[in-house]
XYZ file of C-alpha atoms in Angstrom:
316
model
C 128.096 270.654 305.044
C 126.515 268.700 302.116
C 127.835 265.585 300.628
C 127.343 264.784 296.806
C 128.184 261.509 295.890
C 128.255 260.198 292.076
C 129.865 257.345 289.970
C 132.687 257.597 288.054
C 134.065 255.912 284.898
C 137.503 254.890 287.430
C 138.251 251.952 289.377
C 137.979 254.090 292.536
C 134.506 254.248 292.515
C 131.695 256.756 293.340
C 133.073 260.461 294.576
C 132.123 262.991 297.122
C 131.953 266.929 296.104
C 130.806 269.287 298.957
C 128.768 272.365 299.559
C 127.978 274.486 302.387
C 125.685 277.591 302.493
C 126.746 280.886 304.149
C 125.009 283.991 304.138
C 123.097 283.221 301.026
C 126.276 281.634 299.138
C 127.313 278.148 298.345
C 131.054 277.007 298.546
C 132.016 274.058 297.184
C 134.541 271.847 297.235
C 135.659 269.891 293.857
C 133.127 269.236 291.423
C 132.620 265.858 290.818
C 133.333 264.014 288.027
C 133.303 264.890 283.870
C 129.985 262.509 282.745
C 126.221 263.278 281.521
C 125.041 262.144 284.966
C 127.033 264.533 287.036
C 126.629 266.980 284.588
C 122.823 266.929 285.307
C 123.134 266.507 289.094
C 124.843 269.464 289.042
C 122.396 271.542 287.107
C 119.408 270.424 288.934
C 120.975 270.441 292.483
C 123.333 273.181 292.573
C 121.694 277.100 292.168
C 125.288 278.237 289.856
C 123.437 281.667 290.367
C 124.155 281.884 293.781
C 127.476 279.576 293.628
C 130.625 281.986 295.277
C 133.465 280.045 296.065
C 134.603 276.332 294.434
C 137.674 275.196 295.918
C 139.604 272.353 293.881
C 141.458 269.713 296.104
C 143.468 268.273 293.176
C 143.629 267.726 289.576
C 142.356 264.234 289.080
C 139.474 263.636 286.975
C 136.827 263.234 289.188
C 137.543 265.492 291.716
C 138.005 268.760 288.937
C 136.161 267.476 285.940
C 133.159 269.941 285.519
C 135.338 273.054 286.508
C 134.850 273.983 282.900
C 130.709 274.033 282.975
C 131.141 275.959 286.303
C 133.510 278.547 284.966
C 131.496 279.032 281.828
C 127.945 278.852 283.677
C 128.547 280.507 286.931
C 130.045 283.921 288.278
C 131.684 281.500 290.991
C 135.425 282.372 291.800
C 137.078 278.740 291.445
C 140.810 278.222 293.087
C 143.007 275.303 292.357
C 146.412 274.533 293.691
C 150.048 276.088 291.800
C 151.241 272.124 291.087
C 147.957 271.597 289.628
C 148.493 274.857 287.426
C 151.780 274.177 286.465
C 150.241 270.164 285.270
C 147.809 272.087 282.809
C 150.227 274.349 281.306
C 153.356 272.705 281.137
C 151.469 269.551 279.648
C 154.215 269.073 276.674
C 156.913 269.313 279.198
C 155.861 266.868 281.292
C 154.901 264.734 278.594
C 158.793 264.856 277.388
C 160.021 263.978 280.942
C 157.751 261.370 281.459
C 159.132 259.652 278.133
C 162.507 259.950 279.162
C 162.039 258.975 282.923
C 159.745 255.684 280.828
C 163.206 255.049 278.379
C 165.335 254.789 281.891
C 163.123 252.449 283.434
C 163.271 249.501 280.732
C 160.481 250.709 278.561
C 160.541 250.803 274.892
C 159.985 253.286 272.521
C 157.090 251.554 271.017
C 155.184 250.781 274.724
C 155.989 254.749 275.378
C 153.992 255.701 273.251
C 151.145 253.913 273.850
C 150.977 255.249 277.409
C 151.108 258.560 275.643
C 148.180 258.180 273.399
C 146.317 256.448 276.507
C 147.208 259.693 278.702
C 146.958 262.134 276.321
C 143.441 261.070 275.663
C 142.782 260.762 278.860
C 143.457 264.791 279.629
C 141.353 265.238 276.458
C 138.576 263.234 277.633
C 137.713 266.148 280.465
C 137.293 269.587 279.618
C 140.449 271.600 280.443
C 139.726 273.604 283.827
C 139.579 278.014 282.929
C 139.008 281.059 284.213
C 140.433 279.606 287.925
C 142.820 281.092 290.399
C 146.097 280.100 291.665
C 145.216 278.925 295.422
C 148.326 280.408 296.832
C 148.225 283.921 295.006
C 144.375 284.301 295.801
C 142.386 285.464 298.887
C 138.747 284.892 299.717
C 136.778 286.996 302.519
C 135.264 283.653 304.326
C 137.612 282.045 306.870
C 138.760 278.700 305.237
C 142.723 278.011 305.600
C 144.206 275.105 303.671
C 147.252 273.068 304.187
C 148.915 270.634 301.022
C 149.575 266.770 301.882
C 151.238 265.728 298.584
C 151.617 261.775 298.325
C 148.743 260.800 295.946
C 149.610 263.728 293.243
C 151.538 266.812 293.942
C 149.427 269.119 295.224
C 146.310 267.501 297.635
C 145.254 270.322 298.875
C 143.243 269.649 302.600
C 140.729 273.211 303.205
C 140.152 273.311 306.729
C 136.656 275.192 306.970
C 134.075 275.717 309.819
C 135.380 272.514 311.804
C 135.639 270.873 308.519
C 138.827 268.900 306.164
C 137.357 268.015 303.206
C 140.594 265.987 302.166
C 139.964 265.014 298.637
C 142.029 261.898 298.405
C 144.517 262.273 301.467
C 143.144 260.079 303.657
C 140.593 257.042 301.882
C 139.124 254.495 304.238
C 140.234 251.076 303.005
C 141.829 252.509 299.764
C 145.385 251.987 298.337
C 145.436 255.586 296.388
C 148.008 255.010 294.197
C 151.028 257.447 294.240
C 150.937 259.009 290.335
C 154.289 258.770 288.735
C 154.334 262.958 287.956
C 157.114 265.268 286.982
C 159.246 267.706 289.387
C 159.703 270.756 286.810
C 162.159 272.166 289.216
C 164.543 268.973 288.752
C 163.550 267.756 285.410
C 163.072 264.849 287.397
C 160.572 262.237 288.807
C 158.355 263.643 291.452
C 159.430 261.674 294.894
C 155.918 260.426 296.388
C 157.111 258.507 298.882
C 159.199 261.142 300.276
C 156.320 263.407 300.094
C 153.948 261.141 301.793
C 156.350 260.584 304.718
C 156.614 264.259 305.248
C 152.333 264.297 304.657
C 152.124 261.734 307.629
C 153.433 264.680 310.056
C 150.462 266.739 309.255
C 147.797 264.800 310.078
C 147.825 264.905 313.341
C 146.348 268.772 312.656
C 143.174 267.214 311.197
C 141.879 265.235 314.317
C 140.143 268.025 315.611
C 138.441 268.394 312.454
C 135.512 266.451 310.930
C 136.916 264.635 308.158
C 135.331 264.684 304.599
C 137.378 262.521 302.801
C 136.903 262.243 298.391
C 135.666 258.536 298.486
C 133.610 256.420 300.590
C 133.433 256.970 304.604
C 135.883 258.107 306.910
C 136.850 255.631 309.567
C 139.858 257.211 311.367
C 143.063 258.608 310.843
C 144.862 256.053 312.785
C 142.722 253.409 310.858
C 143.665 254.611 307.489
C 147.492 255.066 307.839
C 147.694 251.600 309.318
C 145.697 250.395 306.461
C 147.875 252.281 303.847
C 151.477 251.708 305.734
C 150.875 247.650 305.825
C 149.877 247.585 301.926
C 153.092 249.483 301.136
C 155.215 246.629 302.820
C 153.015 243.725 301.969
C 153.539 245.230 298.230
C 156.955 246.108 298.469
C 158.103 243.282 300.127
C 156.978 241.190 297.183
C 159.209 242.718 295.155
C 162.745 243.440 297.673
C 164.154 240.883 295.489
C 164.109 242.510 292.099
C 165.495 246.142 293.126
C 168.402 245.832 290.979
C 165.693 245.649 288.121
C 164.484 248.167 285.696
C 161.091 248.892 286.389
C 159.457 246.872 283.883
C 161.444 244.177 284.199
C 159.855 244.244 287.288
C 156.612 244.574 286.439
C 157.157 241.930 283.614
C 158.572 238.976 286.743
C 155.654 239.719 289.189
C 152.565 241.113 287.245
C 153.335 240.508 283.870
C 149.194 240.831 283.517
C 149.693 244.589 283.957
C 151.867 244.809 280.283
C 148.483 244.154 278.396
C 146.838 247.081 278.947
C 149.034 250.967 278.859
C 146.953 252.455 281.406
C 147.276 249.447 284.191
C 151.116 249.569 282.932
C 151.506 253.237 284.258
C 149.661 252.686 287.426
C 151.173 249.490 288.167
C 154.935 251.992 286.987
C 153.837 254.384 289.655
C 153.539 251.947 292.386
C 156.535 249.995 291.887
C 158.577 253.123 291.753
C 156.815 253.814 295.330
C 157.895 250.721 296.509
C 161.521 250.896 295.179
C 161.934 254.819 297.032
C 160.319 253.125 300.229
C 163.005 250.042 300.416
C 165.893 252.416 299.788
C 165.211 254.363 302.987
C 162.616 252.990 304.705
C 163.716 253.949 307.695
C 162.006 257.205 306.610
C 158.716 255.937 306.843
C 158.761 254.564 310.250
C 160.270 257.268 311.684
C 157.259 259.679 310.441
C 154.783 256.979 311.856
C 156.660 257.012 315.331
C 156.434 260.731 315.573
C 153.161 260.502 315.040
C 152.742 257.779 317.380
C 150.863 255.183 314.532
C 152.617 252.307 314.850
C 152.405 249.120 316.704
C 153.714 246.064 317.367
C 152.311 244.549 313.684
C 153.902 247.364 311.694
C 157.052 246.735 313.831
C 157.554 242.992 312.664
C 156.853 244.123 309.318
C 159.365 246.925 309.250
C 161.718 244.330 310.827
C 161.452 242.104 308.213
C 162.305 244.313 305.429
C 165.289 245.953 307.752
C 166.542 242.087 308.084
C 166.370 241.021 304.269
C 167.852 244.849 303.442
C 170.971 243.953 305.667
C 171.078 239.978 304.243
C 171.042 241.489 300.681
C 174.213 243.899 301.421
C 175.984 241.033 302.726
């Protein structure tokens, strides 16, 4: 397996794409990001003629964003999750929900719509993907299964592959992947990260008999990672278990006021808090998952312990 790495215009840095030859063909797994660079690394490093199978992880910018040149310069057959399908074509939907879910958690009118021009022009800043197929409808004749670990977006699709999980953005070695504030279409409702994530956390241990090939930087270990990801989610939410009666942005506004200048740090910063707040409502959730997995020691205990005591203090 062959790693591609190249920079990206996001605060998460460079990204890996992957390719593989097998009997003549190259798979590939995401495409890097949507920039002149890439685009060139891709046309004098990848032969599209002989390109079969490109399988998508998720639909964030610099894992999908030169789907478009493939489809239009390759005869490759390209497969991207259903939840990543249903975010392309139900756009205006989740555009409407997103304003409403904004208007319930303190933000005005005015601000909401400034986080809609910043996204909107943020999904027209990367060609929109075509001409893929629906992951789950599709079959392939090489002998690649997949598995989703939604936490990070909806869909983070993991493609297990010739003693391979390339894991897009699952598992990052000393990265706090944020947990995108996205739409459930089924509910009309908020997308429940955190709940995903804990149920995400039972699946890994599948993957340690796998060599891991994660979206960004090096892979350390899975016990590593989770550890890493677990105590930023309690350092974080602890620091704000004493505004959870707030609105949202009246909670952003008391402890990173900083993040109001700017729409797009505004909806990441959104996204987080509303993390935090699902984790300190049940966070007994969280540790269980990590105790069935065995990942959790005595450090993570205290921790947990902490927020279990103020959580009691606070109902009495």
């Amino acid at each position: 397996m062959d790693r591609h790495t190249l920079d990206t215009p996001y605060p998460v840095g460079p990204v890996h794409f992957y390719t593989c030859e097998l009997s003549g063909d190259i798979i590939m797994f995401d495409t890097g990001p949507y920039t002149f660079v890439a685009l060139d690394y891709i046309k004098k490093n990848i032969n599209l003629n002989r390109l079969k199978y490109v399988f998508i992880t998720h639909s964030h910018a610099d894992h999908y964003g030169l789907e478009n040149f493939i489809a239009k310069n390759s005869q490759a057959r390209i497969f991207m999750p259903k939840m990543d399908h249903l975010k392309f074509t139900n756009l205006q939907t989740r555009i409407e929900i997103s304003k409403k879910l904004l208007l319930k958690y303190g933000f005005s009118t005015d601000y909401i719509e400034k986080i809609k021009v910043m996204l909107l022009n943020f999904v027209n800043s990367v060609p929109l993907p075509i001409n893929y197929e629906i992951l789950e409808e599709s079959k392939f004749d090489i002998d690649l299964n997949y598995m989703f670990c939604p936490g990070h977006s909806k869909s983070d699709a993991v493609y297990l592959f010739n003693g391979y999980a390339i894991t897009g953005d699952c598992l990052l070695n000393n990265i706090f992947q944020t947990p995108l504030l996205d739409v459930d279409y089924d509910k009309n409702d908020r997308f429940n990260n955190y709940e995903a994530y804990c149920s995400t956390l039972l699946k890994f241990p599948i993957l340690e008999k796998y060599t891991i090939l994660p979206g960004h930087r090096k892979h350390s270990s899975i016990e590593e990672i989770v550890v890493f990801y677990v105590t930023k989610i309690i350092e974080r939410a602890s620091l704000i278990q004493d505004h959870c009666d707030k609105l949202v942005f009246d909670i952003i506004k008391n402890t990173i006021p900083y993040a109001l200048n700017d729409p797009f740090t505004a909806y990441i910063k959104a996204s987080e808090v509303l993390f935090f707040l699902d984790f300190l409502l049940n966070p007994y959730l969280l540790k269980e998952s990590l105790e069935k997995i065995n990942i959790i020691d005595s450090r993570l205990l205290r921790m947990f312990d902490r927020i279990f005591l103020k959580k009691v203090y606070q109902k009495n």
